[in-house]
């Protein structure tokens, strides 16, 4: 029960096959009350209920700061406060540079990078009220190595921005007792790659990964559990790779 008594918000968690839901599930298993925020409000509520009756799901477009504040207020009211944020919501587009549209750029960057900023701005005041807390933002190996997995240059830029945002926020809020870190997954078996990864490409990625397989949402969730627990009490401002060795620094 590594998160007993804690209250957490996880964005982008409506899909039971996604990273966000896996994070919400493992947090609940370790004693946290969890609010799932997602564009699809009814699905978010269903996914939260599937974890247990004490959890909640709310509609939220993380690109909209007002929506982030409203959903965060709902979660805080339901739980009596907040301790943890996992900014997981994101979208990907596997486009070459010359095929990236302004609309696609806005959608990808606004969801991943602006969304992480908006949610941090919404949640931090509640963490300050508690005297501290933890934030984890989901980046990507693409943001570290400049693509080469899934998603185009705009996706890599957005996730690289998430990594830098985490470092800057970590410097700002360390004295307030708020630990802020990122997780950089490699290729993970989610809806994000369903139908986009043919057999040849899958084989190439597996061959390039020292562990010889694609990761699972539960493995990313385990890293988030560590970073938000007291086991990581002195871990701050870092990006934790969860990629099976695909990218080794």
Tab-separated table of C-alpha atoms in Angstrom:
chain	number	residue	atom	x	y	z
A	1	UNK	CA	0.000	0.000	0.000
A	2	UNK	CA	2.599	2.516	-1.165
A	3	UNK	CA	0.043	5.304	-1.714
A	4	UNK	CA	-2.288	4.737	1.225
A	5	UNK	CA	-4.311	7.846	1.984
A	6	UNK	CA	-3.208	9.672	-1.164
A	7	UNK	CA	-5.513	11.275	-3.728
A	8	UNK	CA	-4.416	11.274	-7.361
A	9	UNK	CA	-5.458	12.724	-10.706
A	10	UNK	CA	-4.537	10.841	-13.888
A	11	UNK	CA	-5.256	12.378	-17.283
A	12	UNK	CA	-6.008	10.403	-20.424
A	13	UNK	CA	-7.117	7.272	-18.610
A	14	UNK	CA	-10.439	6.283	-20.154
A	15	UNK	CA	-9.169	3.371	-22.252
A	16	UNK	CA	-8.674	0.142	-20.262
A	17	UNK	CA	-5.917	-0.759	-22.740
A	18	UNK	CA	-3.995	2.460	-22.173
A	19	UNK	CA	-1.162	3.657	-19.967
A	20	UNK	CA	-3.398	6.072	-18.042
A	21	UNK	CA	-5.818	3.387	-16.921
A	22	UNK	CA	-2.953	1.096	-15.921
A	23	UNK	CA	-1.552	3.919	-13.793
A	24	UNK	CA	-4.929	4.575	-12.170
A	25	UNK	CA	-5.355	0.863	-11.470
A	26	UNK	CA	-1.986	0.330	-9.800
A	27	UNK	CA	-2.399	3.522	-7.775
A	28	UNK	CA	-5.765	2.224	-6.527
A	29	UNK	CA	-4.245	-1.146	-5.695
A	30	UNK	CA	-1.732	0.687	-3.517
A	31	UNK	CA	-4.335	2.603	-1.556
A	32	UNK	CA	-4.894	5.830	-3.488
A	33	UNK	CA	-8.194	7.390	-4.458
A	34	UNK	CA	-7.989	8.151	-8.158
A	35	UNK	CA	-9.755	10.591	-10.458
A	36	UNK	CA	-9.476	9.770	-14.165
A	37	UNK	CA	-9.744	12.795	-16.453
A	38	UNK	CA	-10.407	12.301	-20.138
A	39	UNK	CA	-12.036	13.986	-23.130
A	40	UNK	CA	-14.601	11.186	-22.990
A	41	UNK	CA	-16.307	11.911	-19.692
A	42	UNK	CA	-18.705	8.931	-19.573
A	43	UNK	CA	-15.906	6.510	-20.473
A	44	UNK	CA	-13.683	8.081	-17.809
A	45	UNK	CA	-16.405	7.510	-15.220
A	46	UNK	CA	-16.880	3.891	-16.370
A	47	UNK	CA	-13.157	3.188	-16.259
A	48	UNK	CA	-12.874	4.674	-12.776
A	49	UNK	CA	-15.842	2.624	-11.571
A	50	UNK	CA	-14.230	-0.517	-12.987
A	51	UNK	CA	-11.296	0.061	-10.637
A	52	UNK	CA	-13.543	0.502	-7.611
A	53	UNK	CA	-16.431	2.525	-6.153
A	54	UNK	CA	-14.221	5.056	-4.385
A	55	UNK	CA	-12.736	6.356	-7.648
A	56	UNK	CA	-14.095	9.009	-9.995
A	57	UNK	CA	-14.010	9.958	-13.646
A	58	UNK	CA	-14.513	13.437	-15.094
A	59	UNK	CA	-14.583	15.008	-18.537
A	60	UNK	CA	-11.618	17.237	-19.302
A	61	UNK	CA	-9.937	18.633	-22.401
A	62	UNK	CA	-6.399	19.224	-21.154
A	63	UNK	CA	-5.835	21.766	-23.939
A	64	UNK	CA	-8.297	24.078	-22.156
A	65	UNK	CA	-6.989	25.592	-18.894
A	66	UNK	CA	-10.510	26.354	-17.654
A	67	UNK	CA	-11.548	22.745	-18.209
A	68	UNK	CA	-8.452	21.591	-16.303
A	69	UNK	CA	-9.253	23.829	-13.351
A	70	UNK	CA	-12.892	22.737	-13.315
A	71	UNK	CA	-12.131	19.004	-13.452
A	72	UNK	CA	-9.379	19.349	-10.862
A	73	UNK	CA	-11.774	21.177	-8.546
A	74	UNK	CA	-14.278	18.336	-8.959
A	75	UNK	CA	-11.652	15.773	-8.054
A	76	UNK	CA	-10.426	17.766	-5.060
A	77	UNK	CA	-13.988	18.219	-3.809
A	78	UNK	CA	-14.706	14.506	-4.169
A	79	UNK	CA	-11.579	13.462	-2.270
A	80	UNK	CA	-11.053	16.381	0.096
A	81	UNK	CA	-7.763	17.378	-1.510
A	82	UNK	CA	-5.090	16.160	-3.925
A	83	UNK	CA	-1.580	14.744	-3.560
A	84	UNK	CA	-0.569	13.429	-6.981
A	85	UNK	CA	-0.867	14.376	-10.640
A	86	UNK	CA	0.060	12.142	-13.551
A	87	UNK	CA	-0.107	14.159	-16.782
A	88	UNK	CA	-0.522	11.282	-19.197
A	89	UNK	CA	-2.882	12.621	-21.876
A	90	UNK	CA	-1.288	12.760	-25.312
A	91	UNK	CA	-1.805	12.060	-28.991
A	92	UNK	CA	0.555	10.996	-31.755
A	93	UNK	CA	0.690	11.436	-35.514
A	94	UNK	CA	3.141	9.316	-37.536
A	95	UNK	CA	3.783	11.970	-40.189
A	96	UNK	CA	6.892	12.986	-42.084
A	97	UNK	CA	8.019	16.582	-41.649
A	98	UNK	CA	6.587	17.863	-44.931
A	99	UNK	CA	3.254	16.180	-44.201
A	100	UNK	CA	2.694	17.826	-40.812
A	101	UNK	CA	-0.221	20.260	-40.936
A	102	UNK	CA	-0.785	23.238	-38.655
A	103	UNK	CA	-3.909	21.538	-37.355
A	104	UNK	CA	-1.976	18.363	-36.599
A	105	UNK	CA	0.831	20.299	-34.948
A	106	UNK	CA	-1.608	22.153	-32.703
A	107	UNK	CA	-3.420	18.956	-31.736
A	108	UNK	CA	-0.255	17.039	-30.862
A	109	UNK	CA	1.646	19.808	-29.093
A	110	UNK	CA	-1.364	21.279	-27.310
A	111	UNK	CA	-2.442	17.917	-25.903
A	112	UNK	CA	0.937	16.675	-24.702
A	113	UNK	CA	2.841	19.844	-23.788
A	114	UNK	CA	0.220	22.527	-23.183
A	115	UNK	CA	-1.911	19.881	-21.476
A	116	UNK	CA	0.866	19.028	-19.020
A	117	UNK	CA	1.347	22.718	-18.246
A	118	UNK	CA	-2.385	23.356	-17.845
A	119	UNK	CA	-2.812	20.413	-15.490
A	120	UNK	CA	0.202	21.373	-13.416
A	121	UNK	CA	-1.166	24.899	-13.032
A	122	UNK	CA	-4.519	23.466	-11.970
A	123	UNK	CA	-3.185	20.905	-9.493
A	124	UNK	CA	-0.202	22.662	-7.874
A	125	UNK	CA	-2.358	24.944	-5.681
A	126	UNK	CA	-3.935	21.852	-4.115
A	127	UNK	CA	-0.510	20.299	-3.536
A	128	UNK	CA	0.628	23.498	-1.868
A	129	UNK	CA	-2.368	23.273	0.448
A	130	UNK	CA	-1.201	19.779	1.445
A	131	UNK	CA	2.344	21.004	2.020
A	132	UNK	CA	3.733	18.933	-0.843
A	133	UNK	CA	2.980	16.193	-3.332
A	134	UNK	CA	4.179	14.601	-6.528
A	135	UNK	CA	3.779	15.203	-10.250
A	136	UNK	CA	4.740	12.784	-13.010
A	137	UNK	CA	4.482	13.747	-16.673
A	138	UNK	CA	4.540	11.121	-19.384
A	139	UNK	CA	7.154	11.964	-21.990
A	140	UNK	CA	8.546	9.584	-24.582
A	141	UNK	CA	11.721	7.987	-25.870
A	142	UNK	CA	10.910	9.927	-29.052
A	143	UNK	CA	11.501	13.147	-27.147
A	144	UNK	CA	14.943	11.914	-26.106
A	145	UNK	CA	16.259	10.458	-29.335
A	146	UNK	CA	14.432	12.634	-31.869
A	147	UNK	CA	11.767	10.208	-33.050
A	148	UNK	CA	12.449	6.977	-34.832
A	149	UNK	CA	9.713	4.987	-33.085
A	150	UNK	CA	6.204	6.329	-33.690
A	151	UNK	CA	4.987	9.863	-34.300
A	152	UNK	CA	6.432	12.684	-36.327
A	153	UNK	CA	8.774	15.549	-35.548
A	154	UNK	CA	5.970	17.475	-33.843
A	155	UNK	CA	5.371	14.554	-31.469
A	156	UNK	CA	9.082	14.365	-30.631
A	157	UNK	CA	9.142	18.121	-30.053
A	158	UNK	CA	6.091	17.978	-27.780
A	159	UNK	CA	7.510	15.167	-25.664
A	160	UNK	CA	10.934	16.783	-25.524
A	161	UNK	CA	9.151	19.878	-24.278
A	162	UNK	CA	7.481	17.802	-21.573
A	163	UNK	CA	10.885	16.639	-20.357
A	164	UNK	CA	12.156	20.217	-20.196
A	165	UNK	CA	8.964	21.454	-18.539
A	166	UNK	CA	9.437	18.867	-15.809
A	167	UNK	CA	13.000	20.038	-15.144
A	168	UNK	CA	11.942	23.673	-14.910
A	169	UNK	CA	9.000	22.925	-12.621
A	170	UNK	CA	11.205	20.720	-10.453
A	171	UNK	CA	13.600	23.604	-9.849
A	172	UNK	CA	10.742	25.947	-9.023
A	173	UNK	CA	8.807	23.782	-6.573
A	174	UNK	CA	11.450	21.704	-4.798
A	175	UNK	CA	11.381	24.020	-1.782
A	176	UNK	CA	7.601	23.586	-1.568
A	177	UNK	CA	7.895	19.837	-1.109
A	178	UNK	CA	6.527	18.995	-4.560
A	179	UNK	CA	8.570	16.354	-6.373
A	180	UNK	CA	8.275	16.483	-10.155
A	181	UNK	CA	9.564	13.848	-12.556
A	182	UNK	CA	8.912	12.386	-15.999
A	183	UNK	CA	8.640	8.896	-17.441
A	184	UNK	CA	9.780	8.252	-21.008
A	185	UNK	CA	8.164	5.089	-22.370
A	186	UNK	CA	9.432	3.300	-25.425
A	187	UNK	CA	6.994	1.447	-27.663
A	188	UNK	CA	4.104	0.205	-25.506
A	189	UNK	CA	1.193	-2.059	-26.462
A	190	UNK	CA	-1.695	0.438	-26.399
A	191	UNK	CA	-4.413	1.709	-28.706
A	192	UNK	CA	-1.886	4.303	-29.868
A	193	UNK	CA	-0.033	1.706	-31.952
A	194	UNK	CA	-2.989	-0.515	-32.811
A	195	UNK	CA	-3.356	-0.630	-36.574
A	196	UNK	CA	-0.325	1.621	-37.104
A	197	UNK	CA	2.458	-0.910	-36.630
A	198	UNK	CA	2.728	-3.547	-39.342
A	199	UNK	CA	4.554	-6.835	-38.829
A	200	UNK	CA	7.733	-5.616	-40.486
A	201	UNK	CA	7.953	-2.464	-38.389
A	202	UNK	CA	7.133	-4.384	-35.197
A	203	UNK	CA	9.914	-6.870	-35.921
A	204	UNK	CA	12.363	-4.010	-36.528
A	205	UNK	CA	11.527	-2.326	-33.219
A	206	UNK	CA	11.811	-5.593	-31.304
A	207	UNK	CA	15.156	-6.321	-32.960
A	208	UNK	CA	16.433	-2.888	-31.895
A	209	UNK	CA	15.302	-3.390	-28.280
A	210	UNK	CA	17.812	-5.270	-26.112
A	211	UNK	CA	15.033	-6.854	-24.048
A	212	UNK	CA	13.543	-8.186	-27.272
A	213	UNK	CA	9.916	-7.188	-26.827
A	214	UNK	CA	7.446	-4.310	-26.729
A	215	UNK	CA	6.479	-2.992	-23.300
A	216	UNK	CA	3.140	-3.108	-21.506
A	217	UNK	CA	1.092	-0.313	-19.898
A	218	UNK	CA	1.523	-1.985	-16.506
A	219	UNK	CA	5.296	-1.603	-16.778
A	220	UNK	CA	4.987	2.147	-17.314
A	221	UNK	CA	2.490	2.294	-14.449
A	222	UNK	CA	4.987	0.605	-12.138
A	223	UNK	CA	7.525	3.342	-12.845
A	224	UNK	CA	4.909	5.983	-12.017
A	225	UNK	CA	4.069	4.192	-8.770
A	226	UNK	CA	7.731	4.285	-7.774
A	227	UNK	CA	8.130	7.981	-8.608
A	228	UNK	CA	5.033	9.026	-6.664
A	229	UNK	CA	5.804	6.872	-3.610
A	230	UNK	CA	8.122	7.482	-0.686
A	231	UNK	CA	10.605	5.071	-2.263
A	232	UNK	CA	11.494	7.976	-4.571
A	233	UNK	CA	11.657	10.588	-1.815
A	234	UNK	CA	14.976	11.975	-3.112
A	235	UNK	CA	14.246	11.569	-6.837
A	236	UNK	CA	13.486	14.925	-8.396
A	237	UNK	CA	13.630	16.489	-11.847
A	238	UNK	CA	14.538	13.278	-13.642
A	239	UNK	CA	13.252	11.450	-16.699
A	240	UNK	CA	12.975	7.728	-16.058
A	241	UNK	CA	13.297	5.566	-19.172
A	242	UNK	CA	10.919	2.626	-19.559
A	243	UNK	CA	11.925	1.311	-22.947
A	244	UNK	CA	13.551	-2.117	-22.595
A	245	UNK	CA	16.929	-0.624	-23.503
A	246	UNK	CA	15.797	0.824	-26.850
A	247	UNK	CA	17.512	4.073	-25.868
A	248	UNK	CA	20.459	3.804	-23.488
A	249	UNK	CA	22.177	7.021	-22.458
